[in-house]
Amino acid sequence: MRLYRFLTAIDDATFCHKVTAALNKGWHLYGSPTYAYDENEKIMRCGQAVVKDVEGEEYEAGKTKLSDW
């Protein structure tokens, strides 16, 4: 199965650690990161898509917990 996640956080070390943790679990960057200004909080937010291929497993919507991989 191929899994997809979109990681988000404020633009600080939290975001970098979240992406780094995913990469160390075998996820791969998918596309470029994105940045947006949160007008309500007056901060920048980051996002990065990641994907992972898992052999021998089948995806089940509502049952496959992406953060477990």
JSON list of C-alpha atoms in Angstrom, two decimals:
[
{"chain": "A", "resi": 1, "resn": "MET", "atom": "CA", "xyz": [0.00, 0.00, 0.00]},
{"chain": "A", "resi": 2, "resn": "ARG", "atom": "CA", "xyz": [1.07, 3.60, -0.49]},
{"chain": "A", "resi": 3, "resn": "LEU", "atom": "CA", "xyz": [0.38, 5.99, 2.37]},
{"chain": "A", "resi": 4, "resn": "TYR", "atom": "CA", "xyz": [0.11, 9.79, 2.28]},
{"chain": "A", "resi": 5, "resn": "ARG", "atom": "CA", "xyz": [0.32, 12.29, 5.13]},
{"chain": "A", "resi": 6, "resn": "PHE", "atom": "CA", "xyz": [0.36, 16.06, 5.24]},
{"chain": "A", "resi": 7, "resn": "LEU", "atom": "CA", "xyz": [2.41, 17.27, 8.19]},
{"chain": "A", "resi": 8, "resn": "THR", "atom": "CA", "xyz": [1.77, 20.76, 9.58]},
{"chain": "A", "resi": 9, "resn": "ALA", "atom": "CA", "xyz": [3.06, 22.91, 12.44]},
{"chain": "A", "resi": 10, "resn": "ILE", "atom": "CA", "xyz": [4.09, 26.45, 13.21]},
{"chain": "A", "resi": 11, "resn": "ASP", "atom": "CA", "xyz": [7.30, 27.60, 11.48]},
{"chain": "A", "resi": 12, "resn": "ASP", "atom": "CA", "xyz": [9.80, 26.62, 14.17]},
{"chain": "A", "resi": 13, "resn": "ALA", "atom": "CA", "xyz": [11.80, 23.60, 15.28]},
{"chain": "A", "resi": 14, "resn": "THR", "atom": "CA", "xyz": [8.57, 21.70, 16.00]},
{"chain": "A", "resi": 15, "resn": "PHE", "atom": "CA", "xyz": [7.88, 21.41, 12.29]},
{"chain": "A", "resi": 16, "resn": "CYS", "atom": "CA", "xyz": [11.44, 20.33, 11.50]},
{"chain": "A", "resi": 17, "resn": "HIS", "atom": "CA", "xyz": [11.32, 17.66, 14.21]},
{"chain": "A", "resi": 18, "resn": "LYS", "atom": "CA", "xyz": [7.96, 16.37, 12.94]},
{"chain": "A", "resi": 19, "resn": "VAL", "atom": "CA", "xyz": [9.30, 16.00, 9.38]},
{"chain": "A", "resi": 20, "resn": "THR", "atom": "CA", "xyz": [12.60, 14.52, 10.62]},
{"chain": "A", "resi": 21, "resn": "ALA", "atom": "CA", "xyz": [10.73, 11.92, 12.70]},
{"chain": "A", "resi": 22, "resn": "ALA", "atom": "CA", "xyz": [8.67, 10.91, 9.66]},
{"chain": "A", "resi": 23, "resn": "LEU", "atom": "CA", "xyz": [11.79, 10.60, 7.49]},
{"chain": "A", "resi": 24, "resn": "ASN", "atom": "CA", "xyz": [13.42, 8.39, 10.11]},
{"chain": "A", "resi": 25, "resn": "LYS", "atom": "CA", "xyz": [10.34, 6.13, 10.06]},
{"chain": "A", "resi": 26, "resn": "GLY", "atom": "CA", "xyz": [10.78, 5.58, 6.32]},
{"chain": "A", "resi": 27, "resn": "TRP", "atom": "CA", "xyz": [8.49, 8.30, 4.94]},
{"chain": "A", "resi": 28, "resn": "HIS", "atom": "CA", "xyz": [9.70, 10.28, 1.88]},
{"chain": "A", "resi": 29, "resn": "LEU", "atom": "CA", "xyz": [9.13, 13.93, 1.03]},
{"chain": "A", "resi": 30, "resn": "TYR", "atom": "CA", "xyz": [6.44, 14.45, -1.60]},
{"chain": "A", "resi": 31, "resn": "GLY", "atom": "CA", "xyz": [6.59, 17.79, -3.35]},
{"chain": "A", "resi": 32, "resn": "SER", "atom": "CA", "xyz": [7.76, 21.06, -1.89]},
{"chain": "A", "resi": 33, "resn": "PRO", "atom": "CA", "xyz": [6.98, 22.44, 1.55]},
{"chain": "A", "resi": 34, "resn": "THR", "atom": "CA", "xyz": [4.33, 25.12, 1.83]},
{"chain": "A", "resi": 35, "resn": "TYR", "atom": "CA", "xyz": [4.08, 28.17, 4.07]},
{"chain": "A", "resi": 36, "resn": "ALA", "atom": "CA", "xyz": [1.09, 30.30, 5.00]},
{"chain": "A", "resi": 37, "resn": "TYR", "atom": "CA", "xyz": [0.47, 33.18, 7.36]},
{"chain": "A", "resi": 38, "resn": "ASP", "atom": "CA", "xyz": [-2.09, 32.46, 10.08]},
{"chain": "A", "resi": 39, "resn": "GLU", "atom": "CA", "xyz": [-3.86, 35.81, 10.45]},
{"chain": "A", "resi": 40, "resn": "ASN", "atom": "CA", "xyz": [-5.64, 34.79, 13.66]},
{"chain": "A", "resi": 41, "resn": "GLU", "atom": "CA", "xyz": [-2.48, 33.70, 15.47]},
{"chain": "A", "resi": 42, "resn": "LYS", "atom": "CA", "xyz": [-0.14, 36.13, 13.67]},
{"chain": "A", "resi": 43, "resn": "ILE", "atom": "CA", "xyz": [2.37, 33.35, 12.89]},
{"chain": "A", "resi": 44, "resn": "MET", "atom": "CA", "xyz": [3.69, 31.43, 9.90]},
{"chain": "A", "resi": 45, "resn": "ARG", "atom": "CA", "xyz": [2.63, 27.80, 9.49]},
{"chain": "A", "resi": 46, "resn": "CYS", "atom": "CA", "xyz": [4.43, 25.13, 7.47]},
{"chain": "A", "resi": 47, "resn": "GLY", "atom": "CA", "xyz": [3.24, 22.03, 5.68]},
{"chain": "A", "resi": 48, "resn": "GLN", "atom": "CA", "xyz": [4.96, 19.12, 3.96]},
{"chain": "A", "resi": 49, "resn": "ALA", "atom": "CA", "xyz": [3.46, 16.10, 2.23]},
{"chain": "A", "resi": 50, "resn": "VAL", "atom": "CA", "xyz": [5.14, 12.75, 2.82]},
{"chain": "A", "resi": 51, "resn": "VAL", "atom": "CA", "xyz": [4.51, 9.28, 1.36]},
{"chain": "A", "resi": 52, "resn": "LYS", "atom": "CA", "xyz": [5.48, 5.76, 2.32]},
{"chain": "A", "resi": 53, "resn": "ASP", "atom": "CA", "xyz": [5.18, 2.40, 0.55]},
{"chain": "A", "resi": 54, "resn": "VAL", "atom": "CA", "xyz": [4.40, -0.56, 2.80]},
{"chain": "A", "resi": 55, "resn": "GLU", "atom": "CA", "xyz": [4.75, -3.97, 1.16]},
{"chain": "A", "resi": 56, "resn": "GLY", "atom": "CA", "xyz": [2.35, -6.77, 2.03]},
{"chain": "A", "resi": 57, "resn": "GLU", "atom": "CA", "xyz": [-0.24, -4.53, 3.70]},
{"chain": "A", "resi": 58, "resn": "GLU", "atom": "CA", "xyz": [-3.57, -3.32, 2.40]},
{"chain": "A", "resi": 59, "resn": "TYR", "atom": "CA", "xyz": [-5.00, 0.13, 3.04]},
{"chain": "A", "resi": 60, "resn": "GLU", "atom": "CA", "xyz": [-8.38, 0.29, 4.78]},
{"chain": "A", "resi": 61, "resn": "ALA", "atom": "CA", "xyz": [-10.02, 3.70, 5.12]},
{"chain": "A", "resi": 62, "resn": "GLY", "atom": "CA", "xyz": [-10.93, 4.34, 8.72]},
{"chain": "A", "resi": 63, "resn": "LYS", "atom": "CA", "xyz": [-8.83, 1.41, 9.96]},
{"chain": "A", "resi": 64, "resn": "THR", "atom": "CA", "xyz": [-5.30, 2.24, 8.78]},
{"chain": "A", "resi": 65, "resn": "LYS", "atom": "CA", "xyz": [-3.78, 4.65, 11.29]},
{"chain": "A", "resi": 66, "resn": "LEU", "atom": "CA", "xyz": [-1.20, 6.63, 9.33]},
{"chain": "A", "resi": 67, "resn": "SER", "atom": "CA", "xyz": [0.76, 7.73, 12.38]},
{"chain": "A", "resi": 68, "resn": "ASP", "atom": "CA", "xyz": [1.46, 4.07, 13.24]},
{"chain": "A", "resi": 69, "resn": "TRP", "atom": "CA", "xyz": [3.67, 3.76, 10.18]}
]
